[in-house]
PDB file of C-alpha atoms in Angstrom:
ATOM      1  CA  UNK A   1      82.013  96.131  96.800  1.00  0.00           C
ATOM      2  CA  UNK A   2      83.343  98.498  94.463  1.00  0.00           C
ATOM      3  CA  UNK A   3      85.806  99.600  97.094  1.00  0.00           C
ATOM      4  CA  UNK A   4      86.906  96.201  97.931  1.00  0.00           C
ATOM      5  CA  UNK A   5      87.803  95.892  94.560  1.00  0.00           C
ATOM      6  CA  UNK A   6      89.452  98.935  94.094  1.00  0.00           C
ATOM      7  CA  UNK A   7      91.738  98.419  96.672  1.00  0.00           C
ATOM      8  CA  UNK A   8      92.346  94.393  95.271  1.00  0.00           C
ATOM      9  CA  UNK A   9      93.702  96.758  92.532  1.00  0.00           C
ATOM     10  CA  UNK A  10      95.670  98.337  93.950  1.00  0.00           C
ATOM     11  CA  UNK A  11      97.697  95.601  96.344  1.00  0.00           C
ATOM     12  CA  UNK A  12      97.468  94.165  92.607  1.00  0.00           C
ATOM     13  CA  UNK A  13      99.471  96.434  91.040  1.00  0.00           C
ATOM     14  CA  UNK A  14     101.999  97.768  93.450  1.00  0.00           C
ATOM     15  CA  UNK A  15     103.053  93.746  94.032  1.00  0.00           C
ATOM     16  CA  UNK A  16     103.356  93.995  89.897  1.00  0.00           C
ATOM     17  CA  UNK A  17     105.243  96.871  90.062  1.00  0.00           C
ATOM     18  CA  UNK A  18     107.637  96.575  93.100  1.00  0.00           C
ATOM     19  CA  UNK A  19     108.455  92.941  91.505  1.00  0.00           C
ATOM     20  CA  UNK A  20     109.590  94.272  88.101  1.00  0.00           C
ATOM     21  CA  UNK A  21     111.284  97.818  89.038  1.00  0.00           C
ATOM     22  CA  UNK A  22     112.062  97.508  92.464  1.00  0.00           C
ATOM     23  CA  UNK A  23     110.105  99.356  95.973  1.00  0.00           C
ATOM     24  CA  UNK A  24     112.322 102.666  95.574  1.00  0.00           C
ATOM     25  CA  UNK A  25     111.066 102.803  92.131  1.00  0.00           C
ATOM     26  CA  UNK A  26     107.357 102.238  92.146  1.00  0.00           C
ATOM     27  CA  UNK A  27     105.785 105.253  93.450  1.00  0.00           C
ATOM     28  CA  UNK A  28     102.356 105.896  94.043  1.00  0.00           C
ATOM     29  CA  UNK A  29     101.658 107.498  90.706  1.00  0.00           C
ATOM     30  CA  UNK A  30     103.109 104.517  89.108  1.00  0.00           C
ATOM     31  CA  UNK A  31     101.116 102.250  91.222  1.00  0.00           C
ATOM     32  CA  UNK A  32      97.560 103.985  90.689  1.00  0.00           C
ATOM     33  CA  UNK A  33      97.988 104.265  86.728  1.00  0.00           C
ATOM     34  CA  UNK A  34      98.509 100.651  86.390  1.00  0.00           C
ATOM     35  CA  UNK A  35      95.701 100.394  88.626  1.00  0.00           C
ATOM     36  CA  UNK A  36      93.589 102.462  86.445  1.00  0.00           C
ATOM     37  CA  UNK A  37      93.068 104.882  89.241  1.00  0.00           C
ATOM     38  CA  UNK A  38      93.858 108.149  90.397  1.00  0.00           C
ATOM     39  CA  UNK A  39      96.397 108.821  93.178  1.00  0.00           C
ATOM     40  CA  UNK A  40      93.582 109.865  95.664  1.00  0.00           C
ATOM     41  CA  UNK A  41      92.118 106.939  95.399  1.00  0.00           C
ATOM     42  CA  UNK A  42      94.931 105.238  96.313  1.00  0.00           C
ATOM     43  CA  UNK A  43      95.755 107.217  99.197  1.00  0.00           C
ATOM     44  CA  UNK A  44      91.955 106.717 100.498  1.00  0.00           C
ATOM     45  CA  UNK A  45      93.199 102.992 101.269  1.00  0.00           C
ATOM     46  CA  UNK A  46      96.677 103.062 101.831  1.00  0.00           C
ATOM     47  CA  UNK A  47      97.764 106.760 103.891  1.00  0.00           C
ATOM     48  CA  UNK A  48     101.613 105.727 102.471  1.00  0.00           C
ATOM     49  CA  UNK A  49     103.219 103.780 100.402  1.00  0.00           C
ATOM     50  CA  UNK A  50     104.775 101.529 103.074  1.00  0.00           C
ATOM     51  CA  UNK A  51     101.586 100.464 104.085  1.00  0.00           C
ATOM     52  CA  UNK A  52     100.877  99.901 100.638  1.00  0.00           C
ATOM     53  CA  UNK A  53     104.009  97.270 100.788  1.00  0.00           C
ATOM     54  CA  UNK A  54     103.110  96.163 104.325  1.00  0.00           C
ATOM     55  CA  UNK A  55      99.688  94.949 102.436  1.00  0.00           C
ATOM     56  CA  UNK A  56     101.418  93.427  99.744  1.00  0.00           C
ATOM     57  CA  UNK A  57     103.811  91.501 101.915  1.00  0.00           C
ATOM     58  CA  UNK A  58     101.093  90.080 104.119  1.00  0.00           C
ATOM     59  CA  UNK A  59      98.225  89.515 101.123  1.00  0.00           C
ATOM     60  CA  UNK A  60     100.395  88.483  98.264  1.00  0.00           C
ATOM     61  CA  UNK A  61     103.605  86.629  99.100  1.00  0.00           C
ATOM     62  CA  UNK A  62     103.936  83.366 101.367  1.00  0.00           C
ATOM     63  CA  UNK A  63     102.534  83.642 104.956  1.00  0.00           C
ATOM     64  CA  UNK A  64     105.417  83.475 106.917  1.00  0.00           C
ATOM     65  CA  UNK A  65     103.888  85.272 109.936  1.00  0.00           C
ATOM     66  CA  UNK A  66     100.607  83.007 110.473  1.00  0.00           C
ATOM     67  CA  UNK A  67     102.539  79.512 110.319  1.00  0.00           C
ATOM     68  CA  UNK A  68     104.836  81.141 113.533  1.00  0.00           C
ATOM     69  CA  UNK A  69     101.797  82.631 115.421  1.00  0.00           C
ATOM     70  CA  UNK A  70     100.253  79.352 114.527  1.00  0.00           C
ATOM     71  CA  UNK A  71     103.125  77.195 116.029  1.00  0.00           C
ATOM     72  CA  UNK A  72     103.817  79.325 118.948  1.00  0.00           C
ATOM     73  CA  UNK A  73     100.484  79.214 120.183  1.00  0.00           C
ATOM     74  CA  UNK A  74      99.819  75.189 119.682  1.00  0.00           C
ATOM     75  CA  UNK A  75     103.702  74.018 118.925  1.00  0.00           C
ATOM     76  CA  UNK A  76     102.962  70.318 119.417  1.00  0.00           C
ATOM     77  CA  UNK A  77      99.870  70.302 117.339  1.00  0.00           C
ATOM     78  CA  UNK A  78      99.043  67.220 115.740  1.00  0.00           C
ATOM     79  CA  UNK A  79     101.744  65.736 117.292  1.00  0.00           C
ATOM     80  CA  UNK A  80     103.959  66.761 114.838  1.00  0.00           C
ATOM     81  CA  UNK A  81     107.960  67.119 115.645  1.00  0.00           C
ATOM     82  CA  UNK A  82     110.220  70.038 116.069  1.00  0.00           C
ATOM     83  CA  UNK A  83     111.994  68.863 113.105  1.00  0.00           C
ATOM     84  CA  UNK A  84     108.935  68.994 111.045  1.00  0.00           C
ATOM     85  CA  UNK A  85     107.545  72.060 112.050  1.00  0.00           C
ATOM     86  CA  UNK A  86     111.325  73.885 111.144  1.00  0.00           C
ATOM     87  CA  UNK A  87     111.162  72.435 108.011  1.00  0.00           C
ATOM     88  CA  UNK A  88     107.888  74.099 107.098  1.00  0.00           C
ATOM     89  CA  UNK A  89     109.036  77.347 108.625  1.00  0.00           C
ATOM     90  CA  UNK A  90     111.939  76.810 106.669  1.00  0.00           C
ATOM     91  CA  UNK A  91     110.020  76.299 103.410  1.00  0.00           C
ATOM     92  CA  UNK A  92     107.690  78.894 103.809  1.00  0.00           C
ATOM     93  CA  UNK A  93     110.752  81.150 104.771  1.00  0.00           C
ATOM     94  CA  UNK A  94     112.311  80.653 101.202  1.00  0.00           C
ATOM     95  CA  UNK A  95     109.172  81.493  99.348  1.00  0.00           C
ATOM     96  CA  UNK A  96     108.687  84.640 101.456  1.00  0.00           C
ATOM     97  CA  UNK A  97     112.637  85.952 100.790  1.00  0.00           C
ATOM     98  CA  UNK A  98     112.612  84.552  97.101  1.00  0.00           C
ATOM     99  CA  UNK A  99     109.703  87.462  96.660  1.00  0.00           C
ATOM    100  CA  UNK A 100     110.001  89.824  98.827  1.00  0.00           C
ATOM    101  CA  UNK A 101     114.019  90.280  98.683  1.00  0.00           C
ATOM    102  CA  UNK A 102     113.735  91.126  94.447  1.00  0.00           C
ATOM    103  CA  UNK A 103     111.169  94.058  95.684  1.00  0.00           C
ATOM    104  CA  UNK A 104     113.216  95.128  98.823  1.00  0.00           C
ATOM    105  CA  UNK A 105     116.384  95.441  97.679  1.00  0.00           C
ATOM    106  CA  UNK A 106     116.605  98.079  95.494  1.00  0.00           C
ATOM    107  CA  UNK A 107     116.003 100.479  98.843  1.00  0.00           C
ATOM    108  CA  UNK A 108     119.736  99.433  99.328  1.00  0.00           C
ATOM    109  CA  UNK A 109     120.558 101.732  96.713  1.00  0.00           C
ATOM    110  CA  UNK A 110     119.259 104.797  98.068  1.00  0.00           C
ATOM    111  CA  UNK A 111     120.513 105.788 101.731  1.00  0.00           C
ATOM    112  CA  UNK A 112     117.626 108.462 102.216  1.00  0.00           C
ATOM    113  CA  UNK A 113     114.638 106.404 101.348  1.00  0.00           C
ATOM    114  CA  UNK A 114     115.682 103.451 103.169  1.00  0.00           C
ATOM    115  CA  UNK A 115     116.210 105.329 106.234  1.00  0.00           C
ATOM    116  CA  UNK A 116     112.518 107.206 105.758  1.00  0.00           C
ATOM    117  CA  UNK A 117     111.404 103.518 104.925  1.00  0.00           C
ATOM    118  CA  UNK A 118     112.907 101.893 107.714  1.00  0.00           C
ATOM    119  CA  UNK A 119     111.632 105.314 109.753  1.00  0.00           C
ATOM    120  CA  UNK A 120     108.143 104.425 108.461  1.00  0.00           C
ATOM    121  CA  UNK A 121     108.347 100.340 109.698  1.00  0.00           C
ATOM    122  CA  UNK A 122     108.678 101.364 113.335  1.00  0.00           C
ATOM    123  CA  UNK A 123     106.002 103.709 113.352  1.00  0.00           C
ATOM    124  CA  UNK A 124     103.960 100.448 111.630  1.00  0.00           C
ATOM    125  CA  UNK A 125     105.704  98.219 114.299  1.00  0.00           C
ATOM    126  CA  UNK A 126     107.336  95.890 111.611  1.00  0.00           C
ATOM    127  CA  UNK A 127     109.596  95.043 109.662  1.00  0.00           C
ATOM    128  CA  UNK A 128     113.008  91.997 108.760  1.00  0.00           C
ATOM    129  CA  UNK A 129     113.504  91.667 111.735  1.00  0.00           C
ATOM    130  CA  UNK A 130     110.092  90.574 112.689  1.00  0.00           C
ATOM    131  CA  UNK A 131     110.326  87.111 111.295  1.00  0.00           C
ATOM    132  CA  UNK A 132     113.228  86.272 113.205  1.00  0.00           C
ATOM    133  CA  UNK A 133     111.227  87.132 116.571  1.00  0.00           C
ATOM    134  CA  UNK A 134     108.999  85.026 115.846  1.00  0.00           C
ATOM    135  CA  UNK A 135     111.326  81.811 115.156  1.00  0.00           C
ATOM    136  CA  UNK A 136     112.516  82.643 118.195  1.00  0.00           C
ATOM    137  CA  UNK A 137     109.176  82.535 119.949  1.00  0.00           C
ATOM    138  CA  UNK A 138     107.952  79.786 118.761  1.00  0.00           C
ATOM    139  CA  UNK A 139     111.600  78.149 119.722  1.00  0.00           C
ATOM    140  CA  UNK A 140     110.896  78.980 123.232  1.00  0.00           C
ATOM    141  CA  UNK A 141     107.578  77.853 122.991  1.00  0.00           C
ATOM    142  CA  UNK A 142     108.958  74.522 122.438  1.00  0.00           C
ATOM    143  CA  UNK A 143     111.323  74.919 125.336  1.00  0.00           C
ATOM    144  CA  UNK A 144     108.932  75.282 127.717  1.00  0.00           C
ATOM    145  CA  UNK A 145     107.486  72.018 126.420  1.00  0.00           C
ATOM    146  CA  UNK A 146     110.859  70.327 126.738  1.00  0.00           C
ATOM    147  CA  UNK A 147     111.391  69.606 122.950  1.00  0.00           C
ATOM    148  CA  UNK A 148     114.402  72.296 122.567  1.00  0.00           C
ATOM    149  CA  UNK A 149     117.164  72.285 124.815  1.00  0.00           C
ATOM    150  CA  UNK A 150     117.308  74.060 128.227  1.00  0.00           C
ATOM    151  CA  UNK A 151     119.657  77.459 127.518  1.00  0.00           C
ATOM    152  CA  UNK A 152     119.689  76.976 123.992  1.00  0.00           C
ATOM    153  CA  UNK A 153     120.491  80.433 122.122  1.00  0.00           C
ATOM    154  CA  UNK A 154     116.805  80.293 119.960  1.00  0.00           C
ATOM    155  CA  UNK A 155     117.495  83.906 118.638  1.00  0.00           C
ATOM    156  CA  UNK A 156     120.468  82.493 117.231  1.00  0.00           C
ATOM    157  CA  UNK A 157     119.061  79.495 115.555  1.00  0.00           C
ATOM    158  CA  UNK A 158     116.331  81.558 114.449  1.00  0.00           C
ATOM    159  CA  UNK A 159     118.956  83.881 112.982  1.00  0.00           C
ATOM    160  CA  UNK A 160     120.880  80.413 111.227  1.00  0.00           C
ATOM    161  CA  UNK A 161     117.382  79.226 110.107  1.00  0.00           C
ATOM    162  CA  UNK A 162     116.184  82.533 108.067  1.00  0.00           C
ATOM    163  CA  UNK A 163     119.648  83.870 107.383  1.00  0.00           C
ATOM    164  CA  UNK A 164     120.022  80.416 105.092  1.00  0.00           C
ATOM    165  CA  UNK A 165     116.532  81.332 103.476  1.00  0.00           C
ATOM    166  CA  UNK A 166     117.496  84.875 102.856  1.00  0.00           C
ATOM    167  CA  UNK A 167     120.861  83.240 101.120  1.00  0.00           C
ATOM    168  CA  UNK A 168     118.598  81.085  99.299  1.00  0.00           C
ATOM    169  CA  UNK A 169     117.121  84.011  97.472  1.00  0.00           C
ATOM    170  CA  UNK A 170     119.758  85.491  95.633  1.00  0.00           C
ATOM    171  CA  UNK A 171     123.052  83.242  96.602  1.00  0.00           C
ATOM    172  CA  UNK A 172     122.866  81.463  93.384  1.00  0.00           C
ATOM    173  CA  UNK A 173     122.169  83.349  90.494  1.00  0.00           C
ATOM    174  CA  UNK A 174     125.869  83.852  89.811  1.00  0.00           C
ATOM    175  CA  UNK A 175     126.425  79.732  89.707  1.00  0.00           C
ATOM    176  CA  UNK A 176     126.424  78.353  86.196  1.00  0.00           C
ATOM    177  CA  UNK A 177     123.381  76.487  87.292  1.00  0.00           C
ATOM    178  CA  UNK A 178     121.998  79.713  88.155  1.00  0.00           C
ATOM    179  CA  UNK A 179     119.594  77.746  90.862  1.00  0.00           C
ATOM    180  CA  UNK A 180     120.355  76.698  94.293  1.00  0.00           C
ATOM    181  CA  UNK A 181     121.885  73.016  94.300  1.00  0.00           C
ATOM    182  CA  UNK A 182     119.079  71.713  96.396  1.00  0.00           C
ATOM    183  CA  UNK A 183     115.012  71.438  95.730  1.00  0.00           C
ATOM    184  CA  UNK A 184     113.461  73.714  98.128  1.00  0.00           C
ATOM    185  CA  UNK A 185     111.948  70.856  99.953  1.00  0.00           C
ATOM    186  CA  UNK A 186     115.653  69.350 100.008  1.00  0.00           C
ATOM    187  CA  UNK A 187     117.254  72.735 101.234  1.00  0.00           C
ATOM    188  CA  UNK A 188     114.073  73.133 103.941  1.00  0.00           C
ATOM    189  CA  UNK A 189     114.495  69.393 105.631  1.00  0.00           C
ATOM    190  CA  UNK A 190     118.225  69.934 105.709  1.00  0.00           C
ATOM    191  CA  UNK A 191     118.601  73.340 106.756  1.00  0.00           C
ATOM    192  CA  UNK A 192     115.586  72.511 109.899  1.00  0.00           C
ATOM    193  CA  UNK A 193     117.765  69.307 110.614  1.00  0.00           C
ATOM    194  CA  UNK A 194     120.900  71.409 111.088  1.00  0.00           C
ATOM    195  CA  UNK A 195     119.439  73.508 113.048  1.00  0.00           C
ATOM    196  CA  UNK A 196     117.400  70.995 115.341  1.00  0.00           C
ATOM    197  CA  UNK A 197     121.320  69.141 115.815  1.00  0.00           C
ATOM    198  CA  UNK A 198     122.542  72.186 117.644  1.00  0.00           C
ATOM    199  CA  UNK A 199     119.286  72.950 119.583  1.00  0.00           C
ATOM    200  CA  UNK A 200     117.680  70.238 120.366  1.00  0.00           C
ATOM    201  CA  UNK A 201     116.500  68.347 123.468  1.00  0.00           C
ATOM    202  CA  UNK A 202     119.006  65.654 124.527  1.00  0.00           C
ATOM    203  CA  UNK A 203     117.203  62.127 124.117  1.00  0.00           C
TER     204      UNK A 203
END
């Protein structure tokens, strides 16, 4: 129990941390003092730190990943459309990139850690790009049901869908608004609609 906890600690902290100063700043030290342990304890649950942020991404922020495995497998579940089904990938897309992009980016800032992080990703078999295969799955998924259109390009709409949720997250903090012009339910029916137009099976 008490090492169930410890480790709740932990995740707790590093998302804390990577939110406020950034992934290439939070090390491990940082991490386990405002855990309130040491840095072998840390390292007894997490080997690196990039599977400490691989845990944070899957057990703290939105679960993008689940909702696509979860569609791919069963995409007409419920009998609900392709329409709504991009719109909650769509939603739950925005969430994800509104969090994780504040604790990501500041790798961009630092050429050799990025490239040791990215390094470390492939040896975990994850990473950005991950999200878009899945879109893309489930997208074929649906054209083997005959909902999406025969030789439709479904990397490339699930490249349109994200890349507008990614743009979401940091597009608009320059605006004098200093907020996207649309609610996020707004922005996720509109941008799945868009998407659908291109896509979609011919009635």
């Amino acid at each position: 129990m008490e090492q169930k906890l410890a480790r709740v600690r932990i995740i707790d902290a590093a998302h804390q941390l990577m939110l406020t100063i950034g992934l290439a700043r939070a090390t491990t030290k940082e991490i386990a003092r405002a855990a309130g342990c040491s840095e072998a304890a840390l390292y007894k649950h997490f080997p690196s730190k990039e599977e400490l942020f691989v845990a944070v991404l899957k057990e703290r922020l939105p679960k993008l990943n689940p909702l696509l495995r979860r569609l791919t497998a069963d995409p007409g579940a419920g009998e609900r459309t392709v329409e709504e089904n991009l719109t909650d990938i769509a939603r739950e897309a925005a969430l994800f990139y509104a969090q994780s992009f504040p604790i990501a980016a500041s790798l961009y800032a630092e050429p050799r850690l990025k490239n040791r992080h990215d390094a470390a990703m492939r040896e975990l078999g994850t990473g950005p790009h991950m999200p878009i295969r899945g879109v893309a799955g489930y997208l074929r998924s649906e054209q083997a049901a005959g909902r999406v259109r025969p030789g439709a390009d479904t990397y490339a709409a699930a490249s349109l869908l994200l890349g507008a949720c990614v743009q979401r997250a940091f597009a608009y903090d320059a605006t004098e608004e200093g907020r996207p012009p649309q609610s996020l339910d707004e922005f996720a029916a509109s941008v799945a609609r868009t998407v659908l137009h291109g896509i979609g099976a011919q009635a």
